Short mmCIF file of C-alpha atoms and ligand atoms in Angstrom, two decimals:
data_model
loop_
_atom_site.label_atom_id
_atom_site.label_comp_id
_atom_site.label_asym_id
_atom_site.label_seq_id
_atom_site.Cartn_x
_atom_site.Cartn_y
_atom_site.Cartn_z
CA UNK A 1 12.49 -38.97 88.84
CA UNK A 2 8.66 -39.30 88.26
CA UNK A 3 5.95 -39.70 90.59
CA UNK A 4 3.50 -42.47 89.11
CA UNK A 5 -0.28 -42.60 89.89
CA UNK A 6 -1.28 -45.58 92.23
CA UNK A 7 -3.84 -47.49 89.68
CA UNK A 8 -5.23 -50.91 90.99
CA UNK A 9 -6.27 -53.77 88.47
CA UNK A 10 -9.17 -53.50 87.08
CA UNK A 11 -10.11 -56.22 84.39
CA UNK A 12 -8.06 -59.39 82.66
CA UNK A 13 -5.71 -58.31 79.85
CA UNK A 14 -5.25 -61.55 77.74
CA UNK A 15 -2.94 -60.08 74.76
CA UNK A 16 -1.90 -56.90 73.74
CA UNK A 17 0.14 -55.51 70.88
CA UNK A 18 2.98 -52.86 70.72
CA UNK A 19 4.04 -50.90 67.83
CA UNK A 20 6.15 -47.92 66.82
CA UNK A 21 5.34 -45.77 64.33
CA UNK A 22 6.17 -42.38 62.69
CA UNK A 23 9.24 -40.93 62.44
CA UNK A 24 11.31 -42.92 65.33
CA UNK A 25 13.32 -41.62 68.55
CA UNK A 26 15.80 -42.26 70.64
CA UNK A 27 13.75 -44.06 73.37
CA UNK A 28 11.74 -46.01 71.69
CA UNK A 29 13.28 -49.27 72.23
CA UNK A 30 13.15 -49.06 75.94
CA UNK A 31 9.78 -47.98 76.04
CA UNK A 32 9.00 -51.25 74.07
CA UNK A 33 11.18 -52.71 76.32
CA UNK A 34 9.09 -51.16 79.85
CA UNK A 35 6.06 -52.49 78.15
CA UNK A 36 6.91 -55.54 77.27
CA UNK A 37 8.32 -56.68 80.43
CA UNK A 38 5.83 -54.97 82.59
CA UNK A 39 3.01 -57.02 80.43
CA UNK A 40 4.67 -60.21 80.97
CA UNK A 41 5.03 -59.45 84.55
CA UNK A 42 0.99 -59.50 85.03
CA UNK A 43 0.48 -62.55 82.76
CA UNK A 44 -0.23 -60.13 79.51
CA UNK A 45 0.80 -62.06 76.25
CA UNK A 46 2.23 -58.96 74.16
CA UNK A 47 3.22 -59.41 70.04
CA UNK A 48 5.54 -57.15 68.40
CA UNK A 49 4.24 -55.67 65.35
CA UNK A 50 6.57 -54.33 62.72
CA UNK A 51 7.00 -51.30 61.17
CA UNK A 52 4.17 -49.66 62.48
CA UNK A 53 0.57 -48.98 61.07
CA UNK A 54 1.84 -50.99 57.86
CA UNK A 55 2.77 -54.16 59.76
CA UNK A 56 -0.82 -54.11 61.50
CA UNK A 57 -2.20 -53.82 57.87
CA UNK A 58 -0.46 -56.46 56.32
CA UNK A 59 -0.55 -58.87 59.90
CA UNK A 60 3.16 -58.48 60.09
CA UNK A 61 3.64 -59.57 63.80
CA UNK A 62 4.98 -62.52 65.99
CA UNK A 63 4.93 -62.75 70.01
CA UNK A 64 7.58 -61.12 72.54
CA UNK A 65 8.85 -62.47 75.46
CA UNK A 66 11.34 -61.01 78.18
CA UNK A 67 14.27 -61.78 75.80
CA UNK A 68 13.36 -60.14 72.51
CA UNK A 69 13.95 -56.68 74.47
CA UNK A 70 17.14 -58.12 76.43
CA UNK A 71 19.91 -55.48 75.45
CA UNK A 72 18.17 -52.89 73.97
CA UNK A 73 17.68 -50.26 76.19
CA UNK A 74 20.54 -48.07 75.02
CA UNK A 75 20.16 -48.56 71.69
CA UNK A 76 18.90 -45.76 69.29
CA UNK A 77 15.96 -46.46 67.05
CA UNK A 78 13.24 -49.11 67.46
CA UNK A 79 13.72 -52.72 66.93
CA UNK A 80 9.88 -53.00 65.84
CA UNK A 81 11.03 -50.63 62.84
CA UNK A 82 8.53 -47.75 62.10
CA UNK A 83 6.74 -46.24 59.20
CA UNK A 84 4.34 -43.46 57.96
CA UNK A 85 1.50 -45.51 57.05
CA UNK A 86 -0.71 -43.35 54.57
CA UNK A 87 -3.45 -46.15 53.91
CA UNK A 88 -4.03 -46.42 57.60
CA UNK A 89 -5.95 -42.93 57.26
CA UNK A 90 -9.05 -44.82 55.45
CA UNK A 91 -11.66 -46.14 57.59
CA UNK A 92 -11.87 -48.86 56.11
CA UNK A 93 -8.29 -50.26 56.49
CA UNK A 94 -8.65 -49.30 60.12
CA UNK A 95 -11.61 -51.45 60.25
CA UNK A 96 -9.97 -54.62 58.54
CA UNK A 97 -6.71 -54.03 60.92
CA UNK A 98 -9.37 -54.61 63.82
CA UNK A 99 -10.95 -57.60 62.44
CA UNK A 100 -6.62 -58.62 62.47
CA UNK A 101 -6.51 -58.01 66.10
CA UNK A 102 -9.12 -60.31 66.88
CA UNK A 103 -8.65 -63.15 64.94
CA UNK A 104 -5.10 -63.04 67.08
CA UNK A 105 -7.33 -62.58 70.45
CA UNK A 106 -5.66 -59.27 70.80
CA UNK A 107 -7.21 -56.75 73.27
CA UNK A 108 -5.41 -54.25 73.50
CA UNK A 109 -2.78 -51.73 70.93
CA UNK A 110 -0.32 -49.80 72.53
CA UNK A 111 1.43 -47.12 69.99
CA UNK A 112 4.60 -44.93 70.45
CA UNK A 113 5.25 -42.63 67.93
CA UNK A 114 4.07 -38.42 67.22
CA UNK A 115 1.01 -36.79 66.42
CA UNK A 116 -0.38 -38.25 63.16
CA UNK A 117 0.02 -42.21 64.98
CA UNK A 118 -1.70 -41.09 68.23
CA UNK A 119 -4.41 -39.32 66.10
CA UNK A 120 -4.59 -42.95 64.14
CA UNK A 121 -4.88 -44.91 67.65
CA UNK A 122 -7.53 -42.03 68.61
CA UNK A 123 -9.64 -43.07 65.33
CA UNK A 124 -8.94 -46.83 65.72
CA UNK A 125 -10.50 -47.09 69.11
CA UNK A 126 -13.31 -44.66 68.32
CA UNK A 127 -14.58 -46.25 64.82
CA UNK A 128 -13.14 -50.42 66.29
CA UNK A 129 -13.69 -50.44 69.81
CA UNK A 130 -10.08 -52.50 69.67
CA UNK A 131 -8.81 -50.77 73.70
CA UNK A 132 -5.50 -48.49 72.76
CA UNK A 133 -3.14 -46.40 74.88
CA UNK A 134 -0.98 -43.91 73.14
CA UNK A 135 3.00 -43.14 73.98
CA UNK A 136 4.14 -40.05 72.91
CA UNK A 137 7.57 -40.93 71.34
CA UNK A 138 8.95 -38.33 68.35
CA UNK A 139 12.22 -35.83 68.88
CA UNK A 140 9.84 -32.76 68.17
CA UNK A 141 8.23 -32.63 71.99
CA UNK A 142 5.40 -30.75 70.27
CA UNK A 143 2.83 -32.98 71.39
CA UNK A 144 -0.40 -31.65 73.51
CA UNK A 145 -1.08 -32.75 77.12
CA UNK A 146 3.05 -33.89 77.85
CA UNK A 147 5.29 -31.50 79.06
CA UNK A 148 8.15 -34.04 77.43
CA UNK A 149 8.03 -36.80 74.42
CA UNK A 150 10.24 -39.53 74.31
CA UNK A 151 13.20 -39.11 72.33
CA UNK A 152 13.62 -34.84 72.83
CA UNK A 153 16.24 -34.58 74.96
CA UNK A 154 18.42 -37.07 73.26
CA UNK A 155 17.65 -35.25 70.11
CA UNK A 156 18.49 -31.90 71.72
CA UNK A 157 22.03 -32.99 73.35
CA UNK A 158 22.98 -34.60 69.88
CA UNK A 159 22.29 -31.27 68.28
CA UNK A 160 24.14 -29.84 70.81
CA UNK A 161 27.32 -31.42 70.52
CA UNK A 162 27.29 -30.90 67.05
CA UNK A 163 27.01 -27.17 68.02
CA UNK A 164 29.49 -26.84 70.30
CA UNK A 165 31.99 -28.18 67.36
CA UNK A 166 30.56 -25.73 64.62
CA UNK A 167 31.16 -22.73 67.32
CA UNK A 168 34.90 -23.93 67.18
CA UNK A 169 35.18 -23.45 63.39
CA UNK A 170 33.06 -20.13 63.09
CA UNK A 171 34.91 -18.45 65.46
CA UNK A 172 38.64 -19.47 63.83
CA UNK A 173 37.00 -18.18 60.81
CA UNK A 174 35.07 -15.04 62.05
CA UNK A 175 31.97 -16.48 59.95
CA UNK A 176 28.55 -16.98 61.19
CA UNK A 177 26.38 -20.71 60.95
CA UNK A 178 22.84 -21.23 60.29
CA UNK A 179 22.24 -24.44 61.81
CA UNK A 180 19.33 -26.01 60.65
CA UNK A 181 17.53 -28.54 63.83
CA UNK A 182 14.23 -30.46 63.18
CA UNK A 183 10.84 -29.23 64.06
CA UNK A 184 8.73 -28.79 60.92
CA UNK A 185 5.53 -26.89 62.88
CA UNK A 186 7.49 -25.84 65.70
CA UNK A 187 10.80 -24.43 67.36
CA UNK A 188 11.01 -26.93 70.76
CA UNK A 189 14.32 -28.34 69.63
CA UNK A 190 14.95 -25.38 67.95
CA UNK A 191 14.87 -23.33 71.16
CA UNK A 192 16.12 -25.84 73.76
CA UNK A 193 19.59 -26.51 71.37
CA UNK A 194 19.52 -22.29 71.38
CA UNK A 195 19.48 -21.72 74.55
CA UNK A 196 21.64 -24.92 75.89
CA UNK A 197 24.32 -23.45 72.84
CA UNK A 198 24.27 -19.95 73.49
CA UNK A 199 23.02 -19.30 70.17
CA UNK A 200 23.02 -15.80 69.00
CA UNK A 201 19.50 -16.03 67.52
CA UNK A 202 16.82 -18.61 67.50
CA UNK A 203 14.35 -18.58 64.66
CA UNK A 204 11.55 -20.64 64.67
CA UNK A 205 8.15 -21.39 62.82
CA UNK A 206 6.32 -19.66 65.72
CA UNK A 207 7.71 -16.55 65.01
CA UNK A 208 7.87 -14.68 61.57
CA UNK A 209 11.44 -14.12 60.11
CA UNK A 210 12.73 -10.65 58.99
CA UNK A 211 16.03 -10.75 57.02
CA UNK A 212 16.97 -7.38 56.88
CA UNK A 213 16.67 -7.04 61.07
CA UNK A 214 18.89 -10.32 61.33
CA UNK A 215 21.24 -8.66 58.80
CA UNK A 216 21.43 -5.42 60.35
CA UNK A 217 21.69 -7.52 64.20
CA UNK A 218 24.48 -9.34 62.78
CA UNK A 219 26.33 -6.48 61.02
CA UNK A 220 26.10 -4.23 64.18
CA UNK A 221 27.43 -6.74 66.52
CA UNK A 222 30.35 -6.65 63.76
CA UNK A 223 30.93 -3.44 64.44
CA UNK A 224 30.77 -3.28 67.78
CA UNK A 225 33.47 -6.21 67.73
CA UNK A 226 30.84 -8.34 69.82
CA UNK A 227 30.36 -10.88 67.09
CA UNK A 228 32.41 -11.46 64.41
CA UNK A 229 31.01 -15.11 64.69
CA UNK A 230 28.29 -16.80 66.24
CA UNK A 231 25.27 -19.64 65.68
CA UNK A 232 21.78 -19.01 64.31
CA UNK A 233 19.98 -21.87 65.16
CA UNK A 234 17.01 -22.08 62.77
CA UNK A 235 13.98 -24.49 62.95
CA UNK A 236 13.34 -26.38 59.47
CA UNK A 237 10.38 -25.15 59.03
CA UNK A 238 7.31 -26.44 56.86
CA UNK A 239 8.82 -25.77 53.56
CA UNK A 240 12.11 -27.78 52.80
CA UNK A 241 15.05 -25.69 52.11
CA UNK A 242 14.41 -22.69 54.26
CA UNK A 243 17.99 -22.53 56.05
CA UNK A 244 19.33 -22.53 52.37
CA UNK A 245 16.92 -19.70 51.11
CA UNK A 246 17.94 -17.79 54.18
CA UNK A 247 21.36 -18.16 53.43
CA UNK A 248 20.81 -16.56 49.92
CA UNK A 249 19.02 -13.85 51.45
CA UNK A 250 21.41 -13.05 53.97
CA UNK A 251 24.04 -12.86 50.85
CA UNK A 252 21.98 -9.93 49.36
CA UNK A 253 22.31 -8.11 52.33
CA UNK A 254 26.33 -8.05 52.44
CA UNK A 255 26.53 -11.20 54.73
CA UNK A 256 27.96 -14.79 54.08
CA UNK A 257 26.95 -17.36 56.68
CA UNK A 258 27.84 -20.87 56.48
CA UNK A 259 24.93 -23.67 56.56
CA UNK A 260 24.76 -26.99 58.64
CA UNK A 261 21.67 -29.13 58.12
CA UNK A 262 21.83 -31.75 61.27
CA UNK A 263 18.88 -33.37 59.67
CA UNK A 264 18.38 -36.95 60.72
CA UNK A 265 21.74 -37.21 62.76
CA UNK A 266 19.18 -35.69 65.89
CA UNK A 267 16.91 -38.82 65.00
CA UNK A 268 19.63 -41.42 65.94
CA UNK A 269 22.16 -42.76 68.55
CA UNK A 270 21.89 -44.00 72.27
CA UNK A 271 19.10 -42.59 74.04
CA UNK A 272 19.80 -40.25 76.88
CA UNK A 273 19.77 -41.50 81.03
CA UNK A 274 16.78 -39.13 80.79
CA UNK A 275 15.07 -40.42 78.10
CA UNK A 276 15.89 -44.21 79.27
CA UNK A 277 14.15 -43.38 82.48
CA UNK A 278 10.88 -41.39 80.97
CA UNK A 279 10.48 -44.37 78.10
CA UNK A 280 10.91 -47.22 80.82
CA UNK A 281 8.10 -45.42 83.46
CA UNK A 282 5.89 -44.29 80.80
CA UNK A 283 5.64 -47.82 78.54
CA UNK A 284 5.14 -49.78 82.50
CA UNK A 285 2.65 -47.10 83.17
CA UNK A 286 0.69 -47.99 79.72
CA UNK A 287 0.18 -51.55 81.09
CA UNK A 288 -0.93 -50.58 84.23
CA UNK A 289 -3.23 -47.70 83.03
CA UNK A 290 -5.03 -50.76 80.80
CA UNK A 291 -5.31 -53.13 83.69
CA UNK A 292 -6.78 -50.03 85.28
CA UNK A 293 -9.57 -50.24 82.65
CA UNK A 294 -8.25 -46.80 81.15
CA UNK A 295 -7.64 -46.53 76.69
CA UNK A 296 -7.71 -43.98 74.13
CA UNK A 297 -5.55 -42.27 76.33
CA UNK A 298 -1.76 -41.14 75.79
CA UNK A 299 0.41 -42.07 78.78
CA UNK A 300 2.14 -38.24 79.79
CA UNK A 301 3.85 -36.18 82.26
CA UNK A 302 3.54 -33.10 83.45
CA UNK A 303 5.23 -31.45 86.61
CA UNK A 304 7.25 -34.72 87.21
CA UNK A 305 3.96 -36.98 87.74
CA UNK A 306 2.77 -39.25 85.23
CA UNK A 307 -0.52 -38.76 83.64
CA UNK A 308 -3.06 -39.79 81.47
CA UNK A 309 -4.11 -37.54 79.13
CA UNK A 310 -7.50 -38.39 76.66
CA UNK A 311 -6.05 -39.09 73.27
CA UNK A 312 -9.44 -36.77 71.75
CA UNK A 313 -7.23 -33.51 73.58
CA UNK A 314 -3.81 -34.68 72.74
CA UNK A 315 -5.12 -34.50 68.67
CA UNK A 316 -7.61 -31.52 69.24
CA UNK A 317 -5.29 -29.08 70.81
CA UNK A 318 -2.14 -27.30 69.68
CA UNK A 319 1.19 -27.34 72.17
CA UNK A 320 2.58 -23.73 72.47
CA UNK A 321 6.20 -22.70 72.48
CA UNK A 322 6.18 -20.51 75.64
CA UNK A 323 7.61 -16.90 74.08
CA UNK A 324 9.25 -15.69 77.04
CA UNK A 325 11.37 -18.71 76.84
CA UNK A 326 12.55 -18.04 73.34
CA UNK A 327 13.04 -13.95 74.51
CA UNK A 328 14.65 -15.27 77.30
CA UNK A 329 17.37 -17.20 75.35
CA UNK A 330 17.99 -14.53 73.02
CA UNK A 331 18.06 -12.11 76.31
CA UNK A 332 21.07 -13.64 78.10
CA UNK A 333 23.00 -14.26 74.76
CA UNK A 334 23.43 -10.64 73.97
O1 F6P B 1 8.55 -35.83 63.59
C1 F6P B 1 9.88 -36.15 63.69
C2 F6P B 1 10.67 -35.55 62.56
O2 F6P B 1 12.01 -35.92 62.76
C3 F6P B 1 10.54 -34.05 62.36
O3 F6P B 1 11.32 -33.28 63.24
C4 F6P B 1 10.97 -33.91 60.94
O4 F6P B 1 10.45 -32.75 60.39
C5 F6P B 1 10.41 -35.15 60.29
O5 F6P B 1 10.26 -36.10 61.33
C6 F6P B 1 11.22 -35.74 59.17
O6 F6P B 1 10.55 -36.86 58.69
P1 F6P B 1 11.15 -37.94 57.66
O7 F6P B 1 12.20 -38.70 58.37
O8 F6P B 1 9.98 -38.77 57.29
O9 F6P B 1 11.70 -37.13 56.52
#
């Protein structure tokens, strides 16, 4: 449970809007869901705008009330759709998407999504003036200032069923898995599903890969009759197709692992209790952090409390994978 900051009301919020935007996560729907109704609650008119960025561009969006986010909170996805919006990175569609706003009367955006849509809200409210409060909602949990996003641990238990099946069919076959899990720039899921799995090795952007060491790990256990199977649990990396290269790789040096891409299967299906509870607190908590005369902020948490955290720091700073975690999980697997 989450401790929230006691904020008091500090100006009239006429109209806001709510979007989602990048890639989406489980989560998202009922932190559309916390903001809407906690808007209507203090009087806010709140519009839906679809598909993210693009929808704002193209004045793609019609008013919510308490019904439009009846039933939704368990379902995966976003009902406001999402997109990667390229054009939104030119000034001067930000500055037309403004002059959108308000004509509508609109005060106030409030955008869930990752990185590259909170760094678009950051440059919105700088360049417009247009009031916005950022939600960090993307599986990867990589973003600054937030010790969790929306959508990671849904993403992580997914991945982790899907484990726990693959362990069932390497060990009847004596084979070892690479099992590819999202994270482009970094290893959060990559390292969480590890651990959680019991994976034999994590590998993860963070951390350079050496072939012939994982080749020589895996043929020793062999040996030693400690691991005649067992799960590699690889983080896809920057370049696409890394879990396949490493697979060929692995084959030069006298090995022959299977590969599972989970891909988008992590992106989708009923958001965890968890994820429910941190989605509903932290869209509420952007309503009340406006009222409270805060924006360009991203709602986070950190330590259990909720926090605000300046949307300048959540784009300007880089969130580490802690290495004594990953040695950690690789520790109490061997
Ligand atoms: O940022 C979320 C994420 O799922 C990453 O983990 C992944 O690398 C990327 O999006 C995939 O994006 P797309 O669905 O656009 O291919």
């Amino acid at each position: 449970m989450y401790t929230l900051p006691s904020l008091t009301v500090q100006r009239p919020v006429r109209s806001i809007a709510i979007m989602t935007s990048g890639g989406d996560a489980p989560g998202m729907n009922p932190a559309i869901r916390g903001v809407v109704r906690a808007a209507l609650h203090q009087g806010i008119e709140v519009f839906g705008i679809n598909r993210g960025y693009s929808g704002l561009i193209s004045d793609d969006m019609a008013p919510m009330s308490s019904s439009s986010v009846s039933n939704i909170v368990q379902r995966g996805g976003t009902i406001l759709k999402s997109d990667r919006c390229e054009a939104f990175k030119k000034p001067e569609v930000r500055s037309s998407a403004a002059d959108i706003l308000k004509a509508r009367g609109i005060d106030a955006l409030v955008v869930i999504g990752g990185d590259g849509s909170l760094t678009g809200a950051h440059l919105f409210q700088q360049e417009t003036g247009i009031e916005v409060i950022g939600l960090p909602g993307t599986i990867d949990n990589d973003i600054f200032g937030t010790d969790d996003t929306i959508g990671f641990d849904t993403a992580v238990n997914t991945a982790l069923e899907a484990i726990d099946r693959i362990r069932d069919t390497a060990s009847s076959h004596e084979r070892h898995f690479l099992v590819e899990v999202m994270g482009r720039a970094s290893g959060f899921i990559a390292i969480h599903v590890g651990m959680a799995a019991g994976a034999e090795m994590i590998l993860v952007p963070e951390r350079a890969i050496e072939i012939s060491r994982i080749s020589e790990e895996l043929a020793a256990a062999r040996r030693a009759g400690t691991g005649s199977s067992g799960i590699i649990v690889v983080a896809e990396g920057p370049e696409p197709g890394l879990t396949y290269r490493l697979a060929e790789q692995l084959k030069e040096h006298g090995q022959d692992p299977r590969v599972c891409i989970l891909g988008h299967i992590q992106r989708g299906g009923s958001p965890t209790g968890h994820d429910r509870v941190l989605a509903t607190c932290m869209g509420a908590m952007a309503v009340s952090y406006l009222c409270a005369g805060y924006s360009d902020i991203m709602v986070g948490v950190r330590d259990g409390q909720i926090i605000d955290v300046p949307l300048e720091d959540v784009i300007r700073f880089r969130k580490g994978l802690d290495p004594t975690l990953l040695e950690l999980a690789l520790q109490v697997h061997r």
